[in-house]
Coordinates of N, CA and C in Angstrom, one line a residue:
D1 N 29.3 89.5 44.0 CA 29.9 90.6 44.8 C 30.0 90.2 46.2
V2 N 29.0 89.6 46.8 CA 29.1 89.2 48.2 C 30.2 88.2 48.4
A3 N 30.4 87.2 47.6 CA 31.5 86.3 47.7 C 32.8 87.0 47.6
Y4 N 33.0 87.9 46.6 CA 34.2 88.6 46.4 C 34.5 89.5 47.6
N5 N 33.6 90.2 48.1 CA 33.8 91.1 49.3 C 34.1 90.3 50.5
S6 N 33.5 89.1 50.7 CA 33.8 88.3 51.8 C 35.2 87.8 51.7
G7 N 35.6 87.4 50.5 CA 37.0 87.0 50.3 C 38.0 88.1 50.6
V8 N 37.7 89.3 50.2 CA 38.6 90.4 50.5 C 38.7 90.6 52.0
S9 N 37.5 90.5 52.7 CA 37.5 90.7 54.1 C 38.3 89.7 54.8
L10 N 38.2 88.4 54.4 CA 39.0 87.3 55.0 C 40.5 87.5 54.7
L11 N 40.8 87.9 53.5 CA 42.2 88.2 53.2 C 42.8 89.3 54.1
D12 N 42.0 90.4 54.3 CA 42.5 91.5 55.1 C 42.7 91.0 56.6
L13 N 41.8 90.2 57.1 CA 41.9 89.6 58.4 C 43.1 88.7 58.6
L14 N 43.3 87.9 57.6 CA 44.5 87.0 57.6 C 45.8 87.8 57.6
N15 N 45.8 88.8 56.7 CA 47.0 89.7 56.7 C 47.3 90.4 58.0
D16 N 46.2 90.9 58.6 CA 46.4 91.6 59.9 C 46.9 90.6 61.0
I17 N 46.4 89.4 61.0 CA 46.9 88.4 62.0 C 48.4 88.1 61.7
L18 N 48.7 87.9 60.4 CA 50.1 87.6 60.1 C 51.0 88.8 60.4
D19 N 50.6 90.0 60.2 CA 51.4 91.2 60.5 C 51.6 91.3 62.0
I20 N 50.6 91.1 62.8 CA 50.7 91.2 64.2 C 51.7 90.1 64.7
S21 N 51.6 88.9 64.1 CA 52.5 87.8 64.5 C 53.9 88.2 64.2
K22 N 54.2 88.8 63.0 CA 55.5 89.2 62.6 C 56.1 90.2 63.6
V23 N 55.2 91.2 63.9 CA 55.7 92.3 64.9 C 56.1 91.6 66.2
E24 N 55.2 90.8 66.7 CA 55.4 90.2 68.0 C 56.6 89.3 68.0
A25 N 56.9 88.6 66.9 CA 58.1 87.7 66.8 C 59.4 88.5 66.4
G26 N 59.2 89.8 66.2 CA 60.4 90.6 65.8 C 60.9 90.3 64.4
K27 N 60.0 89.9 63.6 CA 60.4 89.5 62.2 C 59.9 90.5 61.2
L28 N 59.2 91.6 61.6 CA 58.7 92.5 60.6 C 59.9 93.4 60.1
T29 N 60.0 93.5 58.8 CA 61.0 94.4 58.3 C 60.3 95.6 57.6
L30 N 60.9 96.7 57.8 CA 60.3 97.9 57.2 C 61.2 98.4 56.0
E31 N 60.5 98.9 55.0 CA 61.2 99.5 53.9 C 61.6 100.9 54.2
T32 N 62.6 101.4 53.6 CA 62.9 102.8 53.7 C 63.2 103.3 52.3
I33 N 62.1 103.8 51.7 CA 62.2 104.3 50.3 C 61.6 105.7 50.2
S34 N 61.9 106.4 49.2 CA 61.3 107.7 49.0 C 59.9 107.5 48.4
F35 N 58.9 108.2 48.9 CA 57.5 108.1 48.4 C 56.8 109.4 48.7
D36 N 55.7 109.6 47.9 CA 54.8 110.7 48.1 C 53.7 110.4 49.1
L37 N 53.8 110.8 50.3 CA 52.9 110.5 51.3 C 51.5 111.3 51.1
R38 N 51.6 112.5 50.5 CA 50.4 113.2 50.2 C 49.6 112.4 49.2
H39 N 50.2 111.8 48.2 CA 49.5 110.9 47.2 C 48.9 109.7 47.9
T40 N 49.6 109.1 48.9 CA 49.1 108.0 49.6 C 47.9 108.3 50.3
I41 N 47.9 109.4 51.0 CA 46.7 109.9 51.8 C 45.5 110.1 50.8
E42 N 45.8 110.7 49.7 CA 44.7 111.0 48.7 C 44.1 109.6 48.2
E43 N 45.0 108.7 47.9 CA 44.6 107.4 47.4 C 43.7 106.6 48.4
V44 N 44.1 106.7 49.7 CA 43.3 106.0 50.7 C 41.9 106.7 50.8
S45 N 41.8 108.0 50.8 CA 40.5 108.7 50.8 C 39.7 108.3 49.6
T46 N 40.3 108.2 48.4 CA 39.5 107.8 47.2 C 39.0 106.4 47.3
L47 N 39.9 105.5 47.8 CA 39.5 104.1 47.9 C 38.3 103.9 48.9
L48 N 38.3 104.7 50.0 CA 37.3 104.5 51.0 C 36.1 105.5 50.9
A49 N 36.1 106.3 49.8 CA 35.1 107.2 49.6 C 33.7 106.6 49.4
Q50 N 33.7 105.4 48.7 CA 32.5 104.7 48.4 C 31.8 104.3 49.7
N51 N 32.6 103.8 50.7 CA 32.1 103.4 52.0 C 31.4 104.6 52.7
A52 N 32.1 105.7 52.6 CA 31.6 106.9 53.3 C 30.4 107.4 52.6
Q53 N 30.4 107.4 51.3 CA 29.2 107.9 50.5 C 28.0 107.1 50.8
A54 N 28.2 105.8 51.0 CA 27.0 104.9 51.3 C 26.4 105.2 52.7
K55 N 27.1 105.9 53.5 CA 26.6 106.3 54.8 C 26.3 107.8 54.9
N56 N 26.4 108.5 53.7 CA 26.3 110.0 53.6 C 27.2 110.7 54.5
I57 N 28.5 110.2 54.6 CA 29.5 110.9 55.3 C 30.5 111.5 54.4
D58 N 30.9 112.7 54.7 CA 31.9 113.4 53.8 C 33.3 113.0 54.3
I59 N 34.2 112.8 53.3 CA 35.6 112.6 53.6 C 36.3 113.9 53.1
T60 N 37.0 114.5 54.0 CA 37.8 115.8 53.6 C 39.3 115.5 53.9
L61 N 40.0 116.2 53.1 CA 41.5 116.2 53.2 C 42.0 117.6 53.6
D62 N 42.9 117.6 54.6 CA 43.5 118.8 55.1 C 45.0 118.6 55.0
I63 N 45.6 118.8 53.9 CA 47.0 118.6 53.7 C 47.7 119.9 53.6
D64 N 48.7 120.1 54.5 CA 49.5 121.3 54.5 C 50.2 121.5 53.2
P65 N 49.9 122.7 52.5 CA 50.5 122.9 51.2 C 52.0 122.9 51.2
A66 N 52.6 123.2 52.4 CA 54.1 123.1 52.5 C 54.6 121.8 52.8
F67 N 53.7 120.7 52.8 CA 54.2 119.4 53.1 C 55.2 118.9 52.0
P68 N 56.3 118.3 52.4 CA 57.3 117.9 51.4 C 56.7 117.0 50.3
E69 N 57.3 117.1 49.1 CA 56.9 116.2 48.0 C 57.2 114.7 48.2
A70 N 58.3 114.4 48.9 CA 58.6 113.1 49.2 C 59.2 112.9 50.6
V71 N 58.9 111.7 51.2 CA 59.5 111.4 52.5 C 60.1 110.0 52.4
F72 N 60.9 109.6 53.3 CA 61.5 108.3 53.3 C 60.8 107.5 54.4
G73 N 60.4 106.3 54.0 CA 59.7 105.4 55.0 C 59.2 104.2 54.3
D74 N 58.2 103.5 54.9 CA 57.6 102.3 54.4 C 56.2 102.7 53.9
P75 N 56.0 102.9 52.6 CA 54.7 103.3 52.1 C 53.6 102.3 52.3
T76 N 53.9 101.0 52.2 CA 52.9 100.0 52.4 C 52.4 100.0 53.8
R77 N 53.2 100.1 54.8 CA 52.8 100.0 56.2 C 52.1 101.3 56.6
I78 N 52.5 102.5 56.0 CA 51.8 103.7 56.3 C 50.4 103.7 55.7
R79 N 50.3 103.2 54.5 CA 49.0 103.1 53.8 C 48.1 102.2 54.7
Q80 N 48.7 101.1 55.2 CA 47.9 100.2 56.0 C 47.4 100.9 57.3
I81 N 48.2 101.7 57.9 CA 47.8 102.4 59.1 C 46.7 103.4 58.8
V82 N 46.9 104.2 57.7 CA 45.9 105.2 57.3 C 44.6 104.6 56.9
S83 N 44.7 103.5 56.2 CA 43.5 102.7 55.8 C 42.7 102.2 57.0
N84 N 43.4 101.6 57.9 CA 42.7 101.1 59.1 C 42.1 102.2 59.9
L85 N 42.8 103.3 60.1 CA 42.2 104.4 60.9 C 41.0 105.0 60.2
T86 N 41.2 105.2 58.9 CA 40.1 105.8 58.2 C 38.9 104.9 58.1
G87 N 39.1 103.6 57.8 CA 38.0 102.7 57.8 C 37.3 102.6 59.1
N88 N 38.0 102.7 60.2 CA 37.3 102.7 61.5 C 36.5 104.0 61.7
A89 N 37.1 105.1 61.3 CA 36.4 106.4 61.4 C 35.1 106.3 60.7
I90 N 35.1 105.8 59.5 CA 33.9 105.7 58.7 C 32.9 104.7 59.4
K91 N 33.4 103.6 59.8 CA 32.6 102.6 60.4 C 31.8 103.1 61.7
F92 N 32.5 103.9 62.5 CA 31.9 104.4 63.7 C 31.3 105.8 63.6
T93 N 31.1 106.3 62.4 CA 30.5 107.6 62.2 C 29.2 107.4 61.6
E94 N 28.1 107.9 62.2 CA 26.8 107.7 61.6 C 26.4 108.9 60.7
S95 N 27.0 110.1 61.0 CA 26.7 111.2 60.1 C 27.9 112.2 60.4
G96 N 28.0 113.1 59.4 CA 29.1 114.1 59.6 C 30.2 113.9 58.6
T97 N 31.4 114.0 59.2 CA 32.6 114.0 58.4 C 33.7 113.1 59.0
V98 N 34.6 112.7 58.1 CA 35.9 112.1 58.5 C 36.9 113.0 57.8
T99 N 37.9 113.5 58.5 CA 38.9 114.3 58.0 C 40.3 113.7 58.1
L100 N 41.0 113.7 57.0 CA 42.4 113.2 57.1 C 43.3 114.4 57.0
R101 N 44.1 114.6 58.0 CA 45.0 115.8 58.1 C 46.4 115.3 58.0
L102 N 47.2 116.0 57.3 CA 48.7 115.7 57.1 C 49.5 116.9 57.2
F103 N 50.5 116.9 58.1 CA 51.4 118.1 58.3 C 52.7 117.6 58.9
K104 N 53.7 118.5 58.8 CA 55.0 118.2 59.4 C 55.1 119.0 60.7
Q105 N 55.6 118.4 61.7 CA 55.8 119.1 63.0 C 57.1 118.7 63.6
N106 N 58.1 119.7 63.5 CA 59.4 119.4 63.8 C 60.0 118.3 63.0
A107 N 60.5 117.2 63.7 CA 61.1 116.1 63.0 C 60.0 115.0 62.7
Y108 N 58.8 115.3 62.9 CA 57.7 114.3 62.8 C 56.8 114.6 61.6
I109 N 56.3 113.5 61.0 CA 55.2 113.6 60.1 C 54.0 113.3 60.9
V110 N 52.9 114.1 60.9 CA 51.7 113.9 61.7 C 50.6 113.6 60.7
I111 N 49.9 112.5 61.0 CA 48.7 112.1 60.2 C 47.6 112.0 61.3
Q112 N 46.5 112.8 61.1 CA 45.4 112.7 62.0 C 44.2 112.2 61.2
V113 N 43.4 111.4 61.8 CA 42.1 110.9 61.3 C 41.1 111.4 62.3
I114 N 40.2 112.3 61.9 CA 39.3 112.9 62.8 C 37.9 112.6 62.3
D115 N 37.0 112.2 63.2 CA 35.7 111.8 62.9 C 34.6 112.5 63.8
T116 N 33.4 112.5 63.4 CA 32.3 113.0 64.2 C 31.4 111.8 64.6
G117 N 32.1 110.7 64.9 CA 31.4 109.5 65.3 C 31.0 109.4 66.7
I118 N 30.8 108.1 67.1 CA 30.2 107.8 68.4 C 31.2 108.1 69.6
G119 N 32.5 108.2 69.3 CA 33.4 108.5 70.4 C 33.8 107.3 71.2
I120 N 34.7 107.5 72.1 CA 35.2 106.4 72.9 C 35.2 106.9 74.4
S121 N 34.8 106.1 75.3 CA 34.7 106.5 76.7 C 36.2 106.5 77.2
P122 N 36.4 107.3 78.2 CA 37.8 107.4 78.8 C 38.3 106.1 79.3
D123 N 37.5 105.2 79.9 CA 37.9 104.0 80.4 C 38.2 102.9 79.3
S124 N 37.9 103.2 78.1 CA 38.1 102.3 77.0 C 39.3 102.7 76.1
M125 N 39.9 103.9 76.3 CA 40.9 104.5 75.4 C 42.1 103.5 75.2
E126 N 42.6 102.9 76.2 CA 43.8 102.0 76.0 C 43.3 100.6 75.6
K127 N 42.1 100.2 76.0 CA 41.6 98.8 75.7 C 41.5 98.6 74.2
I128 N 41.2 99.7 73.4 CA 40.9 99.5 72.0 C 42.2 99.2 71.2
F129 N 43.4 99.4 71.9 CA 44.6 99.0 71.2 C 45.1 97.6 71.5
A130 N 44.4 96.9 72.3 CA 44.7 95.5 72.6 C 44.2 94.6 71.5
P131 N 45.0 93.6 71.1 CA 44.5 92.6 70.0 C 43.2 92.0 70.5
F132 N 42.3 91.9 69.5 CA 41.0 91.2 69.7 C 40.1 91.9 70.7
S133 N 40.3 93.2 71.0 CA 39.5 93.9 71.9 C 38.8 95.1 71.2
Q134 N 37.6 95.4 71.6 CA 36.9 96.6 71.1 C 36.4 97.3 72.4
A135 N 36.0 98.5 72.1 CA 35.6 99.4 73.3 C 34.4 98.9 74.1
Y136 N 33.5 98.3 73.4 CA 32.2 97.9 74.0 C 31.9 96.5 73.6
S137 N 31.2 95.8 74.5 CA 30.9 94.3 74.2 C 30.0 94.1 73.0
D138 N 29.2 95.1 72.6 CA 28.3 94.9 71.5 C 28.8 95.5 70.2
T139 N 30.1 96.0 70.2 CA 30.7 96.6 69.0 C 30.8 95.7 67.9
T140 N 31.2 94.4 68.1 CA 31.4 93.5 67.0 C 30.0 93.2 66.4
R141 N 29.0 93.0 67.2 CA 27.7 92.7 66.7 C 27.1 93.9 65.9
K142 N 27.3 95.1 66.4 CA 26.7 96.2 65.7 C 27.5 96.8 64.5
Y143 N 28.8 96.8 64.7 CA 29.7 97.4 63.6 C 30.5 96.5 62.9
G144 N 30.7 95.3 63.4 CA 31.6 94.3 62.8 C 33.1 94.5 63.2
G145 N 34.0 93.7 62.6 CA 35.4 93.9 62.9 C 35.8 92.8 63.9
T146 N 37.2 92.8 64.1 CA 37.8 91.8 64.9 C 38.5 92.4 66.1
G147 N 38.8 93.6 66.1 CA 39.6 94.2 67.2 C 41.1 94.1 66.9
L148 N 41.5 93.9 65.6 CA 42.9 93.7 65.3 C 43.5 95.0 64.7
G149 N 42.6 95.8 64.0 CA 43.1 96.9 63.3 C 43.9 97.9 64.1
L150 N 43.4 98.4 65.2 CA 44.1 99.4 66.0 C 45.3 98.8 66.7
A151 N 45.2 97.5 67.1 CA 46.4 96.9 67.7 C 47.5 96.8 66.7
L152 N 47.2 96.5 65.5 CA 48.2 96.4 64.4 C 48.8 97.8 64.1
C153 N 47.9 98.8 64.0 CA 48.4 100.2 63.8 C 49.3 100.6 64.8
R154 N 49.0 100.4 66.1 CA 49.9 100.9 67.2 C 51.2 100.2 67.1
Q155 N 51.2 98.8 66.8 CA 52.4 98.1 66.8 C 53.3 98.6 65.6
L156 N 52.7 98.8 64.5 CA 53.4 99.3 63.3 C 54.1 100.7 63.6
V157 N 53.3 101.6 64.1 CA 53.8 102.9 64.4 C 54.9 102.9 65.5
T158 N 54.7 102.0 66.5 CA 55.8 101.9 67.5 C 57.0 101.3 66.8
H159 N 56.9 100.4 65.9 CA 58.0 99.8 65.2 C 58.8 100.8 64.4
M160 N 58.0 101.9 64.0 CA 58.7 103.0 63.2 C 59.2 104.1 64.1
Q161 N 59.3 103.8 65.4 CA 59.7 104.8 66.4 C 58.7 106.0 66.5
G162 N 57.5 105.7 66.3 CA 56.5 106.8 66.4 C 55.5 106.5 67.5
Q163 N 54.4 107.3 67.5 CA 53.4 107.2 68.5 C 52.0 107.3 67.8
L164 N 51.1 106.5 68.4 CA 49.7 106.6 67.9 C 48.9 106.9 69.2
T165 N 48.2 108.0 69.2 CA 47.4 108.4 70.3 C 45.9 108.7 69.9
V166 N 45.0 108.8 70.8 CA 43.7 109.1 70.5 C 43.1 110.1 71.5
D167 N 42.3 111.0 71.0 CA 41.5 111.9 71.9 C 40.1 111.7 71.4
S168 N 39.2 111.6 72.4 CA 37.8 111.3 72.0 C 36.8 111.9 73.0
S169 N 35.7 112.2 72.6 CA 34.5 112.6 73.4 C 33.3 111.8 73.0
M170 N 32.7 111.2 74.0 CA 31.5 110.4 73.7 C 30.5 111.2 72.9
D171 N 29.9 110.6 71.8 CA 28.9 111.2 70.9 C 29.4 112.4 70.2
K172 N 30.7 112.8 70.2 CA 31.2 113.9 69.5 C 32.3 113.5 68.5
G173 N 32.9 112.4 68.7 CA 33.9 111.9 67.8 C 35.3 111.7 68.4
S174 N 36.2 111.3 67.5 CA 37.5 110.9 67.9 C 38.6 111.5 67.0
C175 N 39.8 111.6 67.5 CA 40.9 112.1 66.7 C 42.1 111.2 67.0
F176 N 42.5 110.3 66.0 CA 43.6 109.5 66.1 C 44.8 110.2 65.5
T177 N 45.9 110.3 66.2 CA 47.1 111.1 65.8 C 48.2 110.1 65.7
T178 N 48.8 110.1 64.5 CA 50.0 109.3 64.3 C 51.2 110.2 64.1
R179 N 52.2 110.1 64.9 CA 53.5 110.8 64.7 C 54.6 109.9 64.4
I180 N 55.2 110.1 63.2 CA 56.3 109.2 62.8 C 57.5 110.0 62.3
P181 N 58.7 109.7 62.8 CA 59.8 110.4 62.4 C 60.3 109.9 61.0
L182 N 59.7 110.4 60.0 CA 60.1 110.1 58.6 C 61.1 111.0 58.1

């Protein structure tokens, strides 16, 4: 199990590095196909539920019942964004909940990942989106990670003509909001 999980972690890291390189080289191509985003959000929460349960954290879904059955976009990249944001929310939450919210707002699809975690200081808000950066110097030692996930998420969202923003309060949690024109 340890060897398998280590291999999966290394593969994820390698894929993140390759994806960041593709975006920076202008070589990333996005799919535009019809898919069920609601189902994608549900799948991500199911896949990450075990990590949350191990920490006694609840994952909740708040999906607007009027959300369309299908949207056009790149399901693989959107799953990657939601997985990274949700994985981070679980990682940096000691207790409480992680909520995935999905709704439509004008011409945008909005995905929010909200946690009751450690929060981010105002002076670290933009720093967390830089490759190989984390909010605090002891973050890697305490929580793990490489500092690539949020950089990749922002680059992917920007490549989709969207926005990825964060609101956070120290010791109260964070809300990452992705707005994509799907």
